[in-house]
Coordinates of N, CA, C and O in Angstrom, one line a residue:
X1433 N 2.1 -7.7 -6.4 CA 2.9 -6.8 -6.4 C 4.5 -6.9 -6.3 O 4.4 -7.2 -5.6
X1434 N 5.1 -6.9 -7.0 CA 6.3 -6.8 -7.0 C 7.2 -5.6 -6.4 O 6.5 -5.0 -6.3
X1435 N 8.5 -6.1 -5.8 CA 9.1 -5.1 -5.0 C 9.6 -3.7 -6.3 O 10.9 -4.1 -6.6
X1436 N 9.0 -2.6 -6.9 CA 9.9 -2.0 -7.8 C 10.2 -0.9 -7.2 O 9.0 0.0 -7.0
X1437 N 11.5 -0.8 -6.6 CA 11.8 0.0 -5.6 C 12.6 1.1 -6.6 O 13.0 0.6 -7.2
X1438 N 11.9 2.3 -6.8 CA 12.9 3.6 -7.1 C 13.7 4.3 -6.3 O 13.6 4.6 -5.2
X1439 N 15.0 4.6 -6.9 CA 15.9 5.1 -6.1 C 15.6 6.5 -5.6 O 16.5 7.3 -5.2
X1440 N 14.7 7.1 -6.6 CA 14.3 8.8 -6.3 C 13.8 9.1 -5.3 O 13.5 10.2 -4.8
X1441 N 13.4 8.2 -4.4 CA 12.4 8.2 -3.2 C 13.0 7.5 -2.1 O 13.6 6.2 -2.4
X1442 N 13.0 7.6 -0.6 CA 13.5 6.8 0.3 C 12.7 5.7 0.1 O 11.9 4.9 0.0
X1443 N 13.6 4.4 0.2 CA 13.7 2.8 0.1 C 12.7 2.7 1.0 O 11.7 1.9 0.7
X1444 N 12.7 2.8 2.3 CA 12.5 2.4 3.4 C 10.4 2.9 3.6 O 9.6 2.4 3.7
X1445 N 10.7 4.2 2.7 CA 9.2 4.6 2.3 C 8.4 3.6 1.8 O 7.3 3.8 1.7
X1446 N 9.1 3.5 1.1 CA 8.5 2.5 -0.1 C 8.0 1.1 0.1 O 7.0 0.7 -0.4
X1447 N 9.1 0.7 0.9 CA 8.8 -0.7 1.8 C 7.3 -0.4 2.3 O 6.5 -1.7 2.4
X1448 N 7.2 0.5 3.5 CA 6.4 0.6 3.9 C 5.0 0.7 3.2 O 3.8 0.0 3.3
X1449 N 5.4 1.4 2.2 CA 3.9 1.7 1.0 C 3.7 0.3 0.3 O 2.4 -0.5 0.4
X1450 N 4.5 -0.4 0.3 CA 4.6 -2.0 -0.3 C 4.0 -3.0 0.5 O 2.8 -3.4 0.2
X1451 N 4.0 -2.8 1.8 CA 3.8 -4.0 3.1 C 2.1 -3.1 3.2 O 1.5 -4.2 3.2
X1452 N 2.0 -2.2 3.6 CA 0.5 -1.6 3.3 C 0.0 -2.0 2.5 O -1.2 -2.5 2.9
X1453 N 0.4 -1.8 1.3 CA -0.8 -2.6 0.2 C -1.0 -3.7 0.2 O -2.3 -4.2 -0.2
X1454 N 0.1 -4.4 0.4 CA 0.1 -5.8 0.7 C -1.1 -6.2 2.1 O -1.9 -7.2 1.6
X1455 N -1.2 -5.7 3.1 CA -1.7 -5.9 4.1 C -3.6 -5.6 3.4 O -4.2 -6.4 3.9
X1456 N -3.5 -4.1 3.2 CA -4.7 -3.6 2.9 C -5.8 -4.5 1.4 O -7.0 -4.6 1.4
X1457 N -4.8 -5.3 0.7 CA -5.4 -5.8 -0.7 C -5.6 -7.5 -0.2 O -6.2 -8.2 -1.3
X1458 N -5.5 -7.8 1.2 CA -5.6 -9.0 1.5 C -4.5 -10.4 1.3 O -4.8 -11.3 1.7
X1459 N -3.2 -9.6 0.6 CA -2.1 -10.6 0.6 C -1.8 -11.4 2.1 O -1.4 -12.5 2.0
X1460 N -1.8 -10.3 3.1 CA -1.5 -10.6 4.3 C -2.9 -10.2 5.4 O -3.1 -9.2 4.8
X1461 N -3.4 -11.5 6.2 CA -4.5 -11.7 6.6 C -4.4 -11.0 7.8 O -3.0 -11.1 8.3
X1462 N -5.2 -10.6 8.4 CA -5.4 -9.8 9.8 C -4.7 -11.2 10.5 O -5.2 -12.3 10.9
X1463 N -3.8 -10.8 11.5 CA -3.1 -11.8 12.3 C -2.3 -13.0 11.6 O -1.1 -13.6 12.3
X1464 N -1.9 -12.6 10.4 CA -1.0 -13.4 9.9 C 0.5 -12.8 10.3 O 0.9 -11.7 10.8
X1465 N 1.4 -14.2 10.3 CA 2.7 -13.7 10.8 C 3.3 -13.4 9.2 O 3.4 -14.0 8.3
X1466 N 4.3 -12.2 9.4 CA 5.3 -11.8 8.2 C 6.2 -12.7 8.1 O 7.0 -13.1 9.1
X1467 N 6.9 -12.7 7.0 CA 8.4 -13.4 7.1 C 9.2 -12.6 7.3 O 9.1 -11.3 7.9
X1468 N 10.6 -13.1 8.0 CA 11.4 -12.4 8.5 C 12.2 -11.1 8.2 O 12.0 -11.5 6.9
X1469 N 12.8 -10.7 9.1 CA 13.2 -9.3 8.2 C 14.4 -9.7 7.1 O 14.2 -9.2 6.2
X1470 N 15.0 -10.7 7.5 CA 16.1 -11.2 6.6 C 15.7 -11.7 5.1 O 15.9 -11.3 4.1
X1471 N 14.2 -12.7 5.5 CA 13.5 -12.6 4.1 C 12.9 -11.7 3.3 O 13.1 -11.7 2.1
X1472 N 12.4 -10.8 4.1 CA 11.7 -9.8 3.0 C 12.7 -9.0 2.6 O 12.5 -8.7 1.6
X1473 N 13.9 -8.8 3.5 CA 14.9 -7.8 2.7 C 15.4 -8.8 1.2 O 15.8 -7.6 0.4
X1474 N 15.6 -9.9 1.5 CA 16.1 -10.4 0.4 C 15.3 -10.5 -0.9 O 15.4 -10.5 -2.3
X1475 N 13.8 -10.9 -0.4 CA 13.0 -10.4 -1.6 C 13.1 -9.1 -2.4 O 12.6 -9.2 -3.3
X1476 N 13.1 -8.2 -1.2 CA 13.4 -6.8 -2.0 C 14.1 -6.1 -2.4 O 14.6 -5.2 -3.2
X1477 N 15.5 -7.1 -1.9 CA 16.8 -6.7 -2.4 C 17.5 -5.5 -1.9 O 17.6 -4.6 -2.7
X1478 N 17.0 -5.1 -0.6 CA 17.4 -4.3 0.2 C 18.6 -4.6 1.4 O 18.2 -6.0 1.8
X1479 N 18.7 -4.0 2.0 CA 19.7 -4.3 3.5 C 18.5 -4.6 4.7 O 17.7 -3.8 4.6
X1480 N 18.7 -5.3 5.4 CA 17.7 -5.8 6.6 C 17.7 -4.7 7.2 O 16.7 -4.3 7.7
X1481 N 18.9 -4.1 7.7 CA 18.4 -2.6 8.7 C 17.4 -1.8 7.9 O 16.4 -1.3 8.3
X1482 N 17.2 -1.4 6.8 CA 16.3 -0.8 5.8 C 14.9 -1.5 5.8 O 14.0 -0.6 6.7
X1483 N 15.1 -2.7 6.2 CA 13.7 -3.3 5.7 C 13.3 -3.1 7.5 O 12.1 -3.2 8.1
X1484 N 14.2 -3.2 8.4 CA 13.5 -3.5 10.0 C 13.5 -2.1 10.0 O 12.6 -1.8 11.1
X1485 N 14.0 -1.1 9.8 CA 13.3 0.4 10.1 C 12.0 0.5 9.2 O 11.3 1.2 10.2
X1486 N 11.5 0.1 8.2 CA 10.2 0.2 7.7 C 9.5 -0.2 8.4 O 8.4 -0.2 9.0
X1487 N 9.6 -1.8 8.8 CA 8.7 -2.5 9.6 C 8.5 -1.8 10.8 O 7.4 -1.8 11.6
X1488 N 9.8 -1.2 11.7 CA 9.2 -0.4 12.8 C 8.5 0.5 12.3 O 7.7 0.8 13.6
X1489 N 8.3 1.4 11.4 CA 7.4 1.7 11.3 C 5.9 1.8 11.2 O 4.9 2.7 11.8
X1490 N 6.0 0.5 10.5 CA 4.7 -0.1 10.4 C 4.1 -0.7 12.1 O 3.0 -0.4 12.5
X1491 N 5.3 -0.8 12.7 CA 4.7 -1.1 14.2 C 3.9 0.1 15.1 O 3.4 0.3 16.0
X1492 N 4.8 1.7 14.6 CA 4.6 2.8 15.3 C 2.9 3.1 14.9 O 2.3 3.4 15.6
X1493 N 2.8 2.7 13.7 CA 1.4 2.9 13.1 C 0.4 1.8 13.3 O -1.0 1.7 12.9
X1494 N 1.0 1.0 14.0 CA 0.0 -0.1 15.0 C -0.5 -1.4 13.6 O -1.5 -1.9 14.1
X1495 N -0.2 -1.1 12.7 CA -0.5 -2.2 11.6 C 0.0 -3.7 11.7 O -0.3 -4.4 11.1
X1496 N 1.4 -3.7 12.2 CA 2.3 -4.7 12.6 C 2.5 -4.7 13.9 O 2.4 -3.7 14.8
X1497 N 2.6 -6.0 14.6 CA 3.1 -5.8 16.2 C 4.3 -6.9 16.4 O 3.8 -8.2 15.7
X1498 N 5.1 -6.9 17.4 CA 6.1 -7.9 17.7 C 5.9 -8.5 18.4 O 5.1 -8.2 19.6
X1499 N 5.8 -9.8 18.2 CA 6.2 -11.0 19.5 C 7.2 -11.6 19.9 O 7.9 -11.9 19.0
X1500 N 7.8 -11.0 21.0 CA 9.3 -11.5 21.3 C 10.0 -12.3 20.5 O 10.8 -12.1 19.9
X1501 N 9.8 -13.5 20.7 CA 10.4 -14.5 20.1 C 9.8 -15.3 18.6 O 10.2 -16.0 18.1
X1502 N 8.6 -14.7 18.7 CA 7.8 -15.0 17.5 C 7.6 -14.3 16.1 O 7.4 -15.0 15.3
X1503 N 8.3 -13.1 16.2 CA 8.3 -12.8 15.0 C 7.3 -11.5 14.9 O 6.8 -10.9 15.9
X1504 N 7.0 -11.1 13.9 CA 6.2 -10.2 13.4 C 4.5 -10.3 12.8 O 4.8 -11.2 12.1
X1505 N 3.8 -9.9 13.4 CA 2.3 -10.3 12.6 C 1.4 -8.9 12.3 O 1.8 -8.0 13.0
X1506 N 0.5 -9.3 11.2 CA -0.2 -8.4 11.2 C -1.5 -7.9 12.1 O -1.9 -8.8 13.0
X1507 N -2.1 -6.9 11.9 CA -2.8 -6.4 13.0 C -4.2 -7.3 13.0 O -4.2 -7.3 12.0
X1508 N -4.9 -7.4 14.3 CA -6.0 -8.1 13.3 C -7.4 -7.0 13.6 O -8.3 -7.5 13.5
X1509 N -6.9 -5.7 14.1 CA -7.9 -5.0 13.8 C -8.4 -4.6 12.0 O -7.7 -3.8 11.6
X1510 N -9.5 -5.2 11.7 CA -10.1 -5.1 10.8 C -10.4 -3.9 10.3 O -10.4 -3.6 9.4
X1511 N -11.3 -3.1 11.3 CA -11.6 -1.6 10.9 C -10.3 -0.9 10.7 O -10.9 0.2 9.9
X1512 N -9.4 -0.7 11.3 CA -8.0 -0.2 10.9 C -7.5 -0.7 9.5 O -7.1 0.4 8.7
X1513 N -7.8 -1.7 8.8 CA -7.5 -1.9 7.8 C -8.0 -1.5 6.9 O -7.5 -1.3 5.6
X1514 N -9.5 -1.3 7.2 CA -10.3 -1.1 6.4 C -10.2 0.4 6.3 O -10.3 1.1 5.0
X1515 N -10.0 1.2 7.4 CA -9.6 2.6 6.8 C -8.5 3.0 6.3 O -8.5 3.8 5.1
X1516 N -7.4 2.3 6.4 CA -6.2 2.1 5.5 C -6.5 2.3 4.2 O -6.3 2.7 3.4
X1517 N -7.2 1.0 4.1 CA -7.8 0.8 2.6 C -8.4 2.1 1.6 O -8.2 2.2 0.9
X1518 N -9.3 2.7 2.6 CA -10.0 3.5 2.0 C -9.4 5.0 1.9 O -9.4 5.6 0.8
X1519 N -8.3 5.3 2.7 CA -7.5 6.0 2.8 C -6.1 6.1 1.6 O -6.2 7.1 1.0
X1520 N -6.2 4.9 1.5 CA -5.1 4.4 0.2 C -6.2 5.0 -1.1 O -5.5 5.7 -2.2
X1521 N -7.3 4.7 -1.0 CA -7.9 4.5 -2.6 C -7.9 5.8 -2.4 O -8.2 6.2 -3.7
X1522 N -8.5 6.8 -1.7 CA -9.1 8.2 -1.6 C -7.6 9.3 -2.4 O -7.8 9.7 -3.1
X1523 N -6.6 8.8 -1.7 CA -5.2 9.3 -2.2 C -4.9 9.1 -3.7 O -4.7 9.7 -4.3
X1524 N -5.2 7.4 -4.2 CA -5.1 7.4 -5.7 C -6.3 7.7 -6.2 O -5.8 8.8 -7.6
X1525 N -7.6 8.1 -6.2 CA -8.5 9.2 -6.7 C -8.2 10.2 -6.7 O -8.5 10.9 -7.7
X1526 N -7.8 11.2 -5.9 CA -7.3 12.3 -5.7 C -6.4 12.7 -6.6 O -5.8 13.8 -7.5
X1527 N -4.9 11.9 -6.8 CA -3.9 12.1 -7.9 C -4.7 11.9 -9.2 O -4.2 12.9 -9.8
X1528 N -5.5 11.0 -9.1 CA -5.9 10.5 -10.8 C -6.8 11.9 -11.3 O -6.7 12.2 -12.1
X1529 N -7.7 12.4 -10.3 CA -8.6 13.3 -10.6 C -7.7 14.4 -11.0 O -7.7 15.6 -11.9
X1530 N -6.8 14.9 -9.8 CA -5.6 15.7 -10.1 C -5.2 15.9 -11.7 O -4.9 17.0 -12.3
X1531 N -4.6 14.8 -12.2 CA -3.7 14.0 -13.4 C -4.8 14.7 -14.6 O -4.4 15.2 -15.5
X1532 N -6.3 14.2 -14.4 CA -7.1 14.6 -15.5 C -7.6 15.7 -15.8 O -7.4 16.4 -16.5
X1533 N -7.4 16.5 -14.7 CA -7.6 18.0 -14.6 C -6.6 19.0 -15.1 O -6.8 19.9 -16.1
X1534 N -5.2 18.3 -15.0 CA -4.1 18.8 -15.7 C -4.3 18.7 -17.2 O -3.6 19.3 -17.8
X1535 N -4.8 17.7 -17.5 CA -5.0 17.3 -19.2 C -6.3 17.8 -19.7 O -6.7 17.8 -20.7
X1536 N -6.8 18.6 -18.7 CA -8.1 19.5 -19.6 C -9.5 18.6 -19.2 O -10.2 19.4 -19.7
X1537 N -9.6 17.6 -18.4 CA -10.8 17.0 -18.5 C -11.4 17.3 -16.7 O -10.7 17.8 -16.0
X1538 N -12.6 17.9 -17.2 CA -13.4 18.5 -15.7 C -13.8 17.1 -15.0 O -13.9 16.1 -16.0
X1539 N -14.6 17.6 -13.5 CA -15.0 15.9 -13.2 C -15.8 15.1 -13.6 O -16.1 14.4 -14.0
X1540 N -16.9 16.1 -14.8 CA -18.2 15.3 -15.4 C -17.5 14.6 -16.4 O -18.0 13.2 -16.9
X1541 N -16.6 15.1 -17.2 CA -15.8 14.3 -18.7 C -15.1 13.2 -17.8 O -15.1 12.1 -18.4
X1542 N -14.4 13.4 -16.6 CA -13.7 12.2 -16.3 C -14.5 10.8 -16.2 O -14.3 9.9 -16.3
X1543 N -15.9 11.3 -15.2 CA -16.6 10.2 -14.9 C -17.4 9.8 -16.2 O -17.5 8.6 -16.0
X1544 N -17.6 10.8 -17.1 CA -18.1 9.7 -18.4 C -17.1 8.9 -18.9 O -17.4 7.7 -19.5
X1545 N -16.1 9.5 -18.6 CA -14.7 8.5 -19.5 C -14.5 7.3 -18.7 O -14.4 6.1 -19.4
X1546 N -14.6 7.3 -17.2 CA -14.6 5.9 -16.6 C -15.5 5.4 -16.7 O -15.4 4.1 -17.3
X1547 N -17.0 5.9 -16.9 CA -17.8 4.9 -17.0 C -18.0 4.0 -18.7 O -18.3 2.9 -18.3
X1548 N -17.3 5.0 -19.2 CA -17.4 4.1 -20.7 C -16.1 3.2 -20.7 O -16.2 2.0 -21.3
X1549 N -15.0 3.3 -20.2 CA -14.0 2.5 -20.3 C -14.4 1.2 -19.3 O -14.1 -0.1 -19.3
X1550 N -15.2 1.9 -18.2 CA -15.5 0.6 -17.2 C -16.4 -0.6 -17.9 O -16.4 -1.9 -17.9
X1551 N -17.5 -0.3 -18.8 CA -18.2 -0.7 -19.9 C -17.7 -1.4 -20.5 O -18.0 -2.7 -20.7
X1552 N -16.3 -0.9 -21.3 CA -15.7 -1.7 -22.2 C -15.2 -2.9 -21.7 O -14.9 -3.8 -22.2
X1553 N -14.7 -2.2 -20.3 CA -13.9 -3.6 -19.5 C -14.8 -4.7 -19.2 O -13.9 -6.1 -18.9
X1554 N -16.1 -4.5 -19.0 CA -16.8 -5.7 -18.5 C -17.2 -6.5 -19.7 O -17.7 -7.5 -19.5
X1555 N -17.0 -6.0 -20.8 CA -17.0 -7.1 -22.3 C -16.4 -8.1 -22.0 O -15.5 -8.0 -21.8

């Protein structure tokens, strides 16, 4: 996933979402070292202070931890990562179902459409 940051929302919050998604999707494995703050900031095209703020929040959430002179590392707690993965998926599904409802699709119609499109995608 690229760094598509939107100026209508706080940048540091979007960075938290992006790094969290990279962790739960497996881009960063448990125990992996994160690139430096400066490297990540350069990749994202943001100020290093903004990146630092986002990474500090990830530390508070225990997804990332610092080793004094070695940098930041992804948690090795696979259960925590899986829990976060399920929470992110649940949020996406709820948003999707809400949008489908706004378009006039009830739950059953939505599931039917998903199944139809899923079968078409498998061909």
